[in-house]
Amino acid sequence: MTRRRTSELGQKQGRASAFWGLNLALALALAGVPGVTALDNGLALTPTMGWLHWERFTCNVDCVEDPQNCISEQLFMQMAELMVSEGWKDAGYEYVCIDDCWLADERDENGRLVADPKRFPNGIHHLANFVHSKGLKLGIYQDVGNYTCAGYPGSFGYYDIDAKTFADWGVDLLKFDGCYANDFESLVEGYKYMSFALNQTGRSILYSCEWPLYSRPFQEPNYTEIRQYCNHWRNYDDIFDSWSSVKNILSWTASKQENLVPAAGPGGWNDPDMLVIGNFGLSWDQQVTQMALWAIMAAPLFMSNDLRHISPQSKALLQNKDVIAINQDPLGQQGYRLRKEDDFEVWERPLSDLAWAVAVLNHKELGGPRNYALSTNVLGKGLGCAPACNITQILPVKKELGLYEWLSQFKVRVNPTGTVLLKLQPFK
Ligand code: GAL
């Protein structure tokens, strides 16, 4: 199999652009949303929900020493089974996703990708059938460059054949990483080309990109363009199982919110990376913060945890219907940081039916719970409670706070590194 030259890639991309131009015009006409263009594959109309192996299981390929935790078909089959039997699917988590390190070291004689035969003895098609039989969908991972980040064969030069292979196997989502691209141009063209190639297969395959993360060192990402090719896109560093990692993602997102927030909407989302709730690194309050803020940010909800060993408390938080409803709100507008003062942050997100979600985060890591007083007239662009609203506390526990008029004050009490998440509904 000879590798596709960059010039050929460019030529094909010309046709791809024309194709997308037509499709986008059609999508806009159908959606009736002026100014918002998104990948026209009908997917991710609300943020994607599922499970992804990376943060918790990384590149553990040692099935001899660690058979329960290595990247193998058994791991994904177990997770798929638990997603159904433990209520995850009913809560909305739908995609069971493989990350890096699933591949054999070489392609086959026809240039097709092969899963590691020891760890995936029945192959990906079989795994996809199993996952589908549970009413779930299967996600897979590849890379725009010559190798995946962990050094397995990448897709560069094989975009069409890989897209077709994934479609033949019955894959429903592709996470496309950005390591080992030859240069900036081939990174960008590769992300676009793969979007086209997936669409050409005729199978609905959700497309999860890391394009802006890898292109940012070269230039500020053009989100209008990225939205036309990807269903969600990673912007910032990989998440780790720690409070400092969650905090960095939040403060980076707030610092770029002017560019990020308008980019999100039905069909295309900013991806602040996986939920690490249920692992080792976050306290209870920090888990509440991650769940609340990922809902405010309209983030894809990919848990990376061990569903075989998870505390009832973390499970209840991840399955909390009211928070999930905020994350999945059909209006599809991403929230933003409204204020930062006295070690508190206030975030808000507009919801459908003129409702608002509001999160108050206490950053002070000294002392106990602290009160924060808010006036209703600052919320919801000043009108969230005009002339009055009902306020419900959603997290950390659900509580009706009652009716508040415009210009009235209310207080929340927030634990260190924790968050109080509220929903404001107009009084009718
Ligand atoms: C990183 C990516 C991670 C994970 C990893 C796999 O670049 O951001 O989410 O996919 O590669 O090697």
Short mmCIF file of C-alpha atoms and ligand atoms in Angstrom, two decimals:
data_model
loop_
_atom_site.label_atom_id
_atom_site.label_comp_id
_atom_site.label_asym_id
_atom_site.label_seq_id
_atom_site.Cartn_x
_atom_site.Cartn_y
_atom_site.Cartn_z
CA MET A 1 0.00 0.00 0.00
CA THR A 2 1.58 3.28 -1.05
CA ARG A 3 1.02 6.29 1.11
CA ARG A 4 -1.15 9.08 -0.33
CA ARG A 5 0.85 12.15 -1.24
CA THR A 6 -0.06 15.50 0.28
CA SER A 7 -0.91 16.97 -3.16
CA GLU A 8 -3.40 14.20 -3.82
CA LEU A 9 -4.89 14.80 -0.40
CA GLY A 10 -5.26 18.48 -1.29
CA GLN A 11 -6.99 17.68 -4.57
CA LYS A 12 -9.46 15.37 -2.95
CA GLN A 13 -10.05 17.97 -0.30
CA GLY A 14 -11.12 20.42 -3.01
CA ARG A 15 -13.93 18.07 -3.91
CA ALA A 16 -14.67 17.55 -0.25
CA SER A 17 -15.12 21.30 0.27
CA ALA A 18 -17.60 21.54 -2.59
CA PHE A 19 -19.48 18.59 -1.16
CA TRP A 20 -19.59 20.17 2.27
CA GLY A 21 -20.60 23.52 0.86
CA LEU A 22 -23.73 22.00 -0.63
CA ASN A 23 -24.51 19.95 2.42
CA LEU A 24 -24.04 22.85 4.75
CA ALA A 25 -26.39 25.04 2.78
CA LEU A 26 -28.96 22.29 3.03
CA ALA A 27 -28.32 21.78 6.73
CA LEU A 28 -28.80 25.47 7.39
CA ALA A 29 -31.99 25.63 5.43
CA LEU A 30 -33.34 22.61 7.31
CA ALA A 31 -32.18 23.69 10.71
CA GLY A 32 -33.42 27.24 10.25
CA VAL A 33 -30.71 28.49 12.59
CA PRO A 34 -29.06 31.49 10.99
CA GLY A 35 -25.32 31.72 11.47
CA VAL A 36 -24.80 28.30 13.03
CA THR A 37 -23.22 25.78 10.70
CA ALA A 38 -22.46 22.31 11.92
CA LEU A 39 -21.34 18.97 10.56
CA ASP A 40 -24.30 17.68 8.63
CA ASN A 41 -24.43 14.11 9.88
CA GLY A 42 -27.44 14.55 12.17
CA LEU A 43 -25.41 13.41 15.20
CA ALA A 44 -24.60 14.99 18.57
CA LEU A 45 -27.62 17.29 18.60
CA THR A 46 -27.01 17.26 22.34
CA PRO A 47 -23.58 16.55 23.90
CA THR A 48 -22.51 12.93 23.41
CA MET A 49 -22.69 10.65 26.45
CA GLY A 50 -20.72 7.48 27.01
CA TRP A 51 -17.67 5.79 28.45
CA LEU A 52 -14.09 6.08 27.19
CA HIS A 53 -11.20 4.00 28.46
CA TRP A 54 -8.27 6.42 28.35
CA GLU A 55 -7.95 8.28 31.67
CA ARG A 56 -8.65 5.23 33.84
CA PHE A 57 -7.04 2.42 31.81
CA THR A 58 -4.51 4.34 29.63
CA CYS A 59 -2.26 2.08 27.54
CA ASN A 60 -2.32 -0.99 29.76
CA VAL A 61 -1.60 -3.81 27.32
CA ASP A 62 -0.35 -6.33 29.86
CA CYS A 63 -3.10 -8.91 29.94
CA VAL A 64 -0.80 -11.45 31.59
CA GLU A 65 -0.04 -9.41 34.69
CA ASP A 66 -3.24 -7.42 34.78
CA PRO A 67 -5.97 -9.30 32.86
CA GLN A 68 -8.84 -7.37 34.46
CA ASN A 69 -7.56 -3.93 33.50
CA CYS A 70 -5.75 -4.35 30.21
CA ILE A 71 -7.15 -2.94 26.97
CA SER A 72 -8.98 -5.98 25.65
CA GLU A 73 -12.36 -6.94 24.22
CA GLN A 74 -13.24 -8.31 27.65
CA LEU A 75 -12.94 -4.87 29.24
CA PHE A 76 -15.33 -3.28 26.74
CA MET A 77 -17.78 -6.18 26.92
CA GLN A 78 -17.87 -5.90 30.70
CA MET A 79 -18.44 -2.16 30.54
CA ALA A 80 -21.21 -2.59 27.94
CA GLU A 81 -22.95 -5.15 30.12
CA LEU A 82 -22.74 -2.91 33.17
CA MET A 83 -23.92 0.11 31.24
CA VAL A 84 -27.19 -1.72 30.72
CA SER A 85 -27.55 -3.58 34.01
CA GLU A 86 -26.51 -0.67 36.25
CA GLY A 87 -28.74 2.01 34.76
CA TRP A 88 -26.09 3.95 32.81
CA LYS A 89 -27.82 3.43 29.50
CA ASP A 90 -31.16 4.53 30.93
CA ALA A 91 -29.45 7.65 32.27
CA GLY A 92 -28.32 8.49 28.71
CA TYR A 93 -24.78 7.06 28.46
CA GLU A 94 -24.76 5.41 25.06
CA TYR A 95 -21.29 5.13 23.49
CA VAL A 96 -18.75 2.55 24.73
CA CYS A 97 -15.47 3.91 23.43
CA ILE A 98 -12.06 2.40 22.79
CA ASP A 99 -9.13 4.82 23.00
CA ASP A 100 -5.48 4.28 21.98
CA CYS A 101 -3.60 0.95 22.18
CA TRP A 102 -6.18 -1.37 20.62
CA LEU A 103 -4.14 -1.96 17.46
CA ALA A 104 -1.70 -4.59 16.29
CA ASP A 105 1.74 -3.26 15.35
CA GLU A 106 1.14 -3.66 11.60
CA ARG A 107 -1.65 -3.31 9.07
CA ASP A 108 -2.68 -6.44 7.13
CA GLU A 109 -1.53 -7.21 3.58
CA ASN A 110 -4.42 -5.10 2.19
CA GLY A 111 -3.47 -2.11 4.27
CA ARG A 112 -6.38 -2.55 6.64
CA LEU A 113 -6.07 -1.95 10.35
CA VAL A 114 -6.03 -4.98 12.62
CA ALA A 115 -6.87 -5.11 16.30
CA ASP A 116 -4.27 -6.75 18.53
CA PRO A 117 -5.09 -10.45 18.01
CA LYS A 118 -4.27 -11.49 21.57
CA ARG A 119 -6.30 -8.81 23.28
CA PHE A 120 -9.14 -8.68 20.72
CA PRO A 121 -9.23 -12.30 19.53
CA ASN A 122 -12.69 -11.90 17.95
CA GLY A 123 -11.95 -8.57 16.29
CA ILE A 124 -13.74 -5.24 16.38
CA HIS A 125 -16.68 -6.28 14.21
CA HIS A 126 -17.60 -8.91 16.78
CA LEU A 127 -17.23 -6.40 19.61
CA ALA A 128 -19.44 -3.91 17.74
CA ASN A 129 -22.11 -6.58 17.31
CA PHE A 130 -21.97 -7.33 21.01
CA VAL A 131 -22.23 -3.66 21.95
CA HIS A 132 -25.12 -3.17 19.51
CA SER A 133 -26.92 -6.19 20.95
CA LYS A 134 -27.01 -4.26 24.23
CA GLY A 135 -28.61 -1.28 22.50
CA LEU A 136 -25.36 0.71 22.79
CA LYS A 137 -22.90 2.16 20.29
CA LEU A 138 -19.20 1.53 19.79
CA GLY A 139 -16.50 4.21 19.55
CA ILE A 140 -12.96 3.70 18.28
CA TYR A 141 -9.72 5.72 18.17
CA GLN A 142 -7.27 6.62 15.44
CA ASP A 143 -4.86 9.42 14.61
CA VAL A 144 -4.52 11.90 11.74
CA GLY A 145 -0.74 11.40 11.60
CA ASN A 146 1.70 8.59 10.95
CA TYR A 147 1.28 7.01 14.39
CA THR A 148 -1.18 7.18 17.25
CA CYS A 149 0.07 9.04 20.32
CA ALA A 150 1.11 5.72 21.86
CA GLY A 151 3.00 4.71 18.69
CA TYR A 152 0.59 2.36 16.88
CA PRO A 153 -0.02 2.71 13.11
CA GLY A 154 -1.74 6.04 12.35
CA SER A 155 -4.23 6.84 9.61
CA PHE A 156 -2.10 9.18 7.48
CA GLY A 157 -2.22 7.92 3.90
CA TYR A 158 -5.07 5.56 4.74
CA TYR A 159 -8.00 7.82 5.54
CA ASP A 160 -10.44 6.29 3.04
CA ILE A 161 -9.52 2.71 3.79
CA ASP A 162 -9.72 3.29 7.56
CA ALA A 163 -13.08 5.06 7.36
CA LYS A 164 -14.40 2.16 5.29
CA THR A 165 -12.94 -0.40 7.68
CA PHE A 166 -14.63 1.30 10.64
CA ALA A 167 -17.93 1.43 8.77
CA ASP A 168 -17.62 -2.26 7.79
CA TRP A 169 -16.97 -3.18 11.40
CA GLY A 170 -20.06 -1.26 12.57
CA VAL A 171 -18.23 1.48 14.45
CA ASP A 172 -20.41 4.45 15.53
CA LEU A 173 -17.86 7.04 16.70
CA LEU A 174 -14.29 7.92 15.80
CA LYS A 175 -12.00 9.82 18.17
CA PHE A 176 -9.30 11.21 15.89
CA ASP A 177 -6.11 12.23 17.66
CA GLY A 178 -3.46 14.60 16.32
CA CYS A 179 -0.02 13.13 17.11
CA TYR A 180 2.70 12.63 14.49
CA ALA A 181 1.22 14.76 11.71
CA ASN A 182 3.89 15.78 9.18
CA ASP A 183 3.10 19.48 9.40
CA PHE A 184 0.34 21.94 10.20
CA GLU A 185 -1.18 21.75 6.74
CA SER A 186 -1.47 17.98 6.71
CA LEU A 187 -2.98 18.09 10.21
CA VAL A 188 -5.75 20.42 9.08
CA GLU A 189 -6.31 18.72 5.74
CA GLY A 190 -6.27 15.33 7.43
CA TYR A 191 -9.00 16.28 9.90
CA LYS A 192 -11.13 17.60 7.06
CA TYR A 193 -10.44 14.67 4.83
CA MET A 194 -11.40 12.11 7.45
CA SER A 195 -14.69 13.92 8.04
CA PHE A 196 -15.42 13.58 4.34
CA ALA A 197 -14.27 9.95 4.25
CA LEU A 198 -16.51 8.99 7.18
CA ASN A 199 -19.46 10.68 5.50
CA GLN A 200 -18.70 8.86 2.25
CA THR A 201 -19.09 5.47 3.94
CA GLY A 202 -22.82 6.08 4.29
CA ARG A 203 -22.70 4.96 7.94
CA SER A 204 -23.53 7.45 10.71
CA ILE A 205 -20.21 7.85 12.49
CA LEU A 206 -19.87 10.56 15.10
CA TYR A 207 -16.59 12.44 14.62
CA SER A 208 -14.65 13.52 17.70
CA CYS A 209 -11.62 15.66 16.85
CA GLU A 210 -8.54 17.03 18.60
CA TRP A 211 -7.89 19.48 15.77
CA PRO A 212 -7.88 22.75 17.79
CA LEU A 213 -5.66 21.29 20.52
CA TYR A 214 -2.95 20.38 18.00
CA SER A 215 -3.36 23.41 15.76
CA ARG A 216 -3.29 26.06 18.53
CA PRO A 217 0.55 26.24 18.63
CA PHE A 218 0.44 27.30 14.94
CA GLN A 219 -2.62 29.54 14.93
CA GLU A 220 -5.78 30.44 16.85
CA PRO A 221 -8.40 27.84 15.80
CA ASN A 222 -11.15 28.88 13.44
CA TYR A 223 -14.18 27.37 15.14
CA THR A 224 -16.57 28.27 12.35
CA GLU A 225 -14.52 25.96 10.17
CA ILE A 226 -13.98 23.22 12.75
CA ARG A 227 -17.73 22.99 13.45
CA GLN A 228 -18.31 22.20 9.80
CA TYR A 229 -16.25 19.01 10.08
CA CYS A 230 -16.39 17.72 13.67
CA ASN A 231 -19.12 16.82 16.17
CA HIS A 232 -16.89 17.76 19.07
CA TRP A 233 -13.34 18.91 19.48
CA ARG A 234 -10.74 18.90 22.25
CA ASN A 235 -9.23 22.31 22.89
CA TYR A 236 -6.94 21.82 25.83
CA ASP A 237 -4.65 19.39 27.67
CA ASP A 238 -5.58 15.84 28.65
CA ILE A 239 -7.48 15.47 31.89
CA PHE A 240 -5.82 13.69 34.81
CA ASP A 241 -7.42 12.23 37.90
CA SER A 242 -6.74 15.30 40.03
CA TRP A 243 -8.30 18.54 41.25
CA SER A 244 -5.50 20.60 39.74
CA SER A 245 -6.28 19.15 36.32
CA VAL A 246 -10.03 19.91 36.62
CA LYS A 247 -9.20 23.42 37.88
CA ASN A 248 -6.81 24.08 34.97
CA ILE A 249 -9.41 23.00 32.43
CA LEU A 250 -12.00 25.31 33.99
CA SER A 251 -9.74 28.33 34.21
CA TRP A 252 -8.43 27.82 30.66
CA THR A 253 -12.00 27.48 29.36
CA ALA A 254 -13.09 30.65 31.13
CA SER A 255 -10.06 32.51 29.74
CA LYS A 256 -11.06 31.57 26.18
CA GLN A 257 -14.82 31.68 26.60
CA GLU A 258 -15.35 34.51 24.13
CA ASN A 259 -14.18 32.22 21.35
CA LEU A 260 -15.38 28.89 22.71
CA VAL A 261 -18.96 29.63 23.78
CA PRO A 262 -20.29 30.83 20.38
CA ALA A 263 -18.73 27.76 18.73
CA ALA A 264 -20.93 25.29 20.62
CA GLY A 265 -24.42 24.29 19.60
CA PRO A 266 -26.46 21.31 18.40
CA GLY A 267 -24.20 19.13 16.25
CA GLY A 268 -20.86 20.54 17.51
CA TRP A 269 -19.42 20.93 21.02
CA ASN A 270 -16.29 21.99 22.85
CA ASP A 271 -14.86 18.94 24.60
CA PRO A 272 -13.11 19.65 27.93
CA ASP A 273 -12.23 15.91 28.13
CA MET A 274 -13.47 12.98 30.20
CA LEU A 275 -15.30 12.83 33.51
CA VAL A 276 -12.98 11.35 36.13
CA ILE A 277 -15.73 11.03 38.74
CA GLY A 278 -15.62 7.68 40.55
CA ASN A 279 -11.81 7.34 40.46
CA PHE A 280 -9.15 8.21 43.04
CA GLY A 281 -8.16 11.84 42.68
CA LEU A 282 -11.24 13.98 43.38
CA SER A 283 -12.91 14.52 46.74
CA TRP A 284 -16.71 14.34 46.85
CA ASP A 285 -17.04 18.11 46.52
CA GLN A 286 -14.63 18.17 43.59
CA GLN A 287 -16.64 15.46 41.85
CA VAL A 288 -19.75 17.61 42.31
CA THR A 289 -17.82 20.52 40.79
CA GLN A 290 -16.80 18.50 37.75
CA MET A 291 -20.34 17.25 37.11
CA ALA A 292 -21.92 20.68 37.61
CA LEU A 293 -19.43 22.55 35.44
CA TRP A 294 -19.42 19.95 32.67
CA ALA A 295 -23.20 20.47 32.57
CA ILE A 296 -22.77 24.26 32.42
CA MET A 297 -20.16 23.88 29.64
CA ALA A 298 -22.47 21.67 27.53
CA ALA A 299 -19.60 19.19 27.50
CA PRO A 300 -19.71 15.70 26.03
CA LEU A 301 -20.02 13.37 29.04
CA PHE A 302 -17.52 10.55 28.61
CA MET A 303 -16.89 8.81 31.90
CA SER A 304 -13.47 7.25 32.27
CA ASN A 305 -13.79 5.13 35.36
CA ASP A 306 -14.25 1.51 36.35
CA LEU A 307 -17.96 0.73 36.29
CA ARG A 308 -17.20 -2.57 38.08
CA HIS A 309 -15.94 -0.66 41.11
CA ILE A 310 -17.67 2.63 41.72
CA SER A 311 -19.13 4.06 44.90
CA PRO A 312 -22.92 4.46 45.13
CA GLN A 313 -22.38 8.19 45.71
CA SER A 314 -20.32 8.73 42.53
CA LYS A 315 -22.75 6.59 40.60
CA ALA A 316 -25.73 8.63 41.81
CA LEU A 317 -23.94 11.85 40.84
CA LEU A 318 -23.10 10.59 37.34
CA GLN A 319 -26.68 9.37 36.91
CA ASN A 320 -28.33 12.46 38.39
CA LYS A 321 -31.23 13.17 36.03
CA ASP A 322 -31.49 16.88 36.80
CA VAL A 323 -27.82 17.56 36.05
CA ILE A 324 -27.93 15.44 32.93
CA ALA A 325 -31.02 17.38 31.81
CA ILE A 326 -29.04 20.62 32.12
CA ASN A 327 -26.13 19.13 30.16
CA GLN A 328 -28.50 17.85 27.49
CA ASP A 329 -30.69 20.94 27.30
CA PRO A 330 -32.06 21.14 23.74
CA LEU A 331 -31.26 24.83 23.32
CA GLY A 332 -27.63 23.69 23.18
CA GLN A 333 -26.00 26.90 24.36
CA GLN A 334 -22.78 26.60 26.29
CA GLY A 335 -22.52 28.46 29.61
CA TYR A 336 -19.77 30.84 30.69
CA ARG A 337 -18.11 32.31 33.76
CA LEU A 338 -20.00 35.38 34.87
CA ARG A 339 -17.97 36.46 37.89
CA LYS A 340 -14.87 35.70 39.85
CA GLU A 341 -14.56 37.41 43.22
CA ASP A 342 -13.42 36.60 46.73
CA ASP A 343 -12.37 33.06 45.69
CA PHE A 344 -15.84 32.33 44.30
CA GLU A 345 -16.74 31.79 40.67
CA VAL A 346 -20.27 32.15 39.32
CA TRP A 347 -21.08 30.45 36.01
CA GLU A 348 -24.39 30.50 34.16
CA ARG A 349 -25.95 28.77 31.19
CA PRO A 350 -29.13 29.69 29.30
CA LEU A 351 -31.58 26.81 29.01
CA SER A 352 -34.73 26.23 27.00
CA ASP A 353 -38.04 27.72 28.22
CA LEU A 354 -36.21 30.82 29.49
CA ALA A 355 -34.66 28.88 32.36
CA TRP A 356 -31.05 29.28 33.53
CA ALA A 357 -28.52 27.05 35.25
CA VAL A 358 -26.22 28.79 37.72
CA ALA A 359 -23.15 27.31 39.40
CA VAL A 360 -21.32 28.83 42.35
CA LEU A 361 -17.88 27.35 42.98
CA ASN A 362 -15.90 28.00 46.17
CA HIS A 363 -12.19 27.99 45.38
CA LYS A 364 -10.95 28.72 48.87
CA GLU A 365 -8.99 25.74 50.17
CA LEU A 366 -8.86 27.06 53.73
CA GLY A 367 -11.61 26.79 56.30
CA GLY A 368 -15.08 25.34 55.92
CA PRO A 369 -18.21 26.09 53.87
CA ARG A 370 -18.68 29.75 52.97
CA ASN A 371 -21.78 31.75 52.13
CA TYR A 372 -22.10 33.64 48.88
CA ALA A 373 -24.85 36.19 48.45
CA LEU A 374 -26.29 36.87 45.03
CA SER A 375 -28.78 39.38 43.79
CA THR A 376 -31.24 37.92 41.28
CA ASN A 377 -30.81 40.86 38.94
CA VAL A 378 -27.27 39.83 37.99
CA LEU A 379 -28.34 36.39 36.77
CA GLY A 380 -29.51 35.34 33.33
CA LYS A 381 -28.16 38.44 31.61
CA GLY A 382 -30.03 40.45 34.20
CA LEU A 383 -33.38 38.94 33.29
CA GLY A 384 -33.22 35.38 34.65
CA CYS A 385 -35.54 36.33 37.49
CA ALA A 386 -37.59 39.09 35.92
CA PRO A 387 -40.18 39.59 37.29
CA ALA A 388 -39.68 36.50 39.50
CA CYS A 389 -38.29 32.98 39.35
CA ASN A 390 -38.41 29.67 41.15
CA ILE A 391 -34.99 28.53 42.28
CA THR A 392 -34.16 24.85 42.73
CA GLN A 393 -30.86 23.66 44.09
CA ILE A 394 -29.78 20.67 41.97
CA LEU A 395 -26.39 19.88 43.54
CA PRO A 396 -24.98 18.82 45.93
CA VAL A 397 -28.52 17.80 46.97
CA LYS A 398 -31.85 18.69 45.46
CA LYS A 399 -33.78 21.33 47.36
CA GLU A 400 -36.52 23.78 46.44
CA LEU A 401 -35.34 27.24 47.46
CA GLY A 402 -38.61 28.95 46.54
CA LEU A 403 -39.80 32.02 44.68
CA TYR A 404 -37.53 35.04 44.28
CA GLU A 405 -38.44 38.41 42.84
CA TRP A 406 -36.16 40.50 40.67
CA LEU A 407 -33.72 42.50 42.80
CA SER A 408 -34.03 40.15 45.74
CA GLN A 409 -31.05 38.56 47.44
CA PHE A 410 -30.36 34.93 48.16
CA LYS A 411 -27.49 33.04 49.68
CA VAL A 412 -25.81 29.76 48.90
CA ARG A 413 -23.43 27.88 51.16
CA VAL A 414 -20.58 26.20 49.31
CA ASN A 415 -17.99 23.70 50.56
CA PRO A 416 -14.30 24.28 49.77
CA THR A 417 -13.62 23.22 46.14
CA GLY A 418 -17.31 22.31 45.86
CA THR A 419 -20.11 23.78 43.78
CA VAL A 420 -23.76 24.60 44.32
CA LEU A 421 -25.70 24.12 41.10
CA LEU A 422 -29.05 25.91 40.76
CA LYS A 423 -31.82 25.99 38.22
CA LEU A 424 -33.83 29.18 37.80
CA GLN A 425 -37.23 28.90 36.15
CA PRO A 426 -39.37 31.89 35.26
CA PHE A 427 -42.43 32.25 37.44
CA LYS A 428 -45.56 31.88 35.35
C1 GAL B 1 -3.74 12.00 23.69
C2 GAL B 1 -5.20 12.33 23.77
C3 GAL B 1 -5.77 11.49 24.89
C4 GAL B 1 -5.57 10.03 24.57
C5 GAL B 1 -4.10 9.75 24.27
C6 GAL B 1 -3.89 8.34 23.74
O1 GAL B 1 -3.14 12.83 22.80
O2 GAL B 1 -5.40 13.70 24.00
O3 GAL B 1 -7.11 11.79 25.11
O4 GAL B 1 -6.37 9.69 23.46
O5 GAL B 1 -3.56 10.64 23.33
O6 GAL B 1 -2.57 8.06 23.45
#
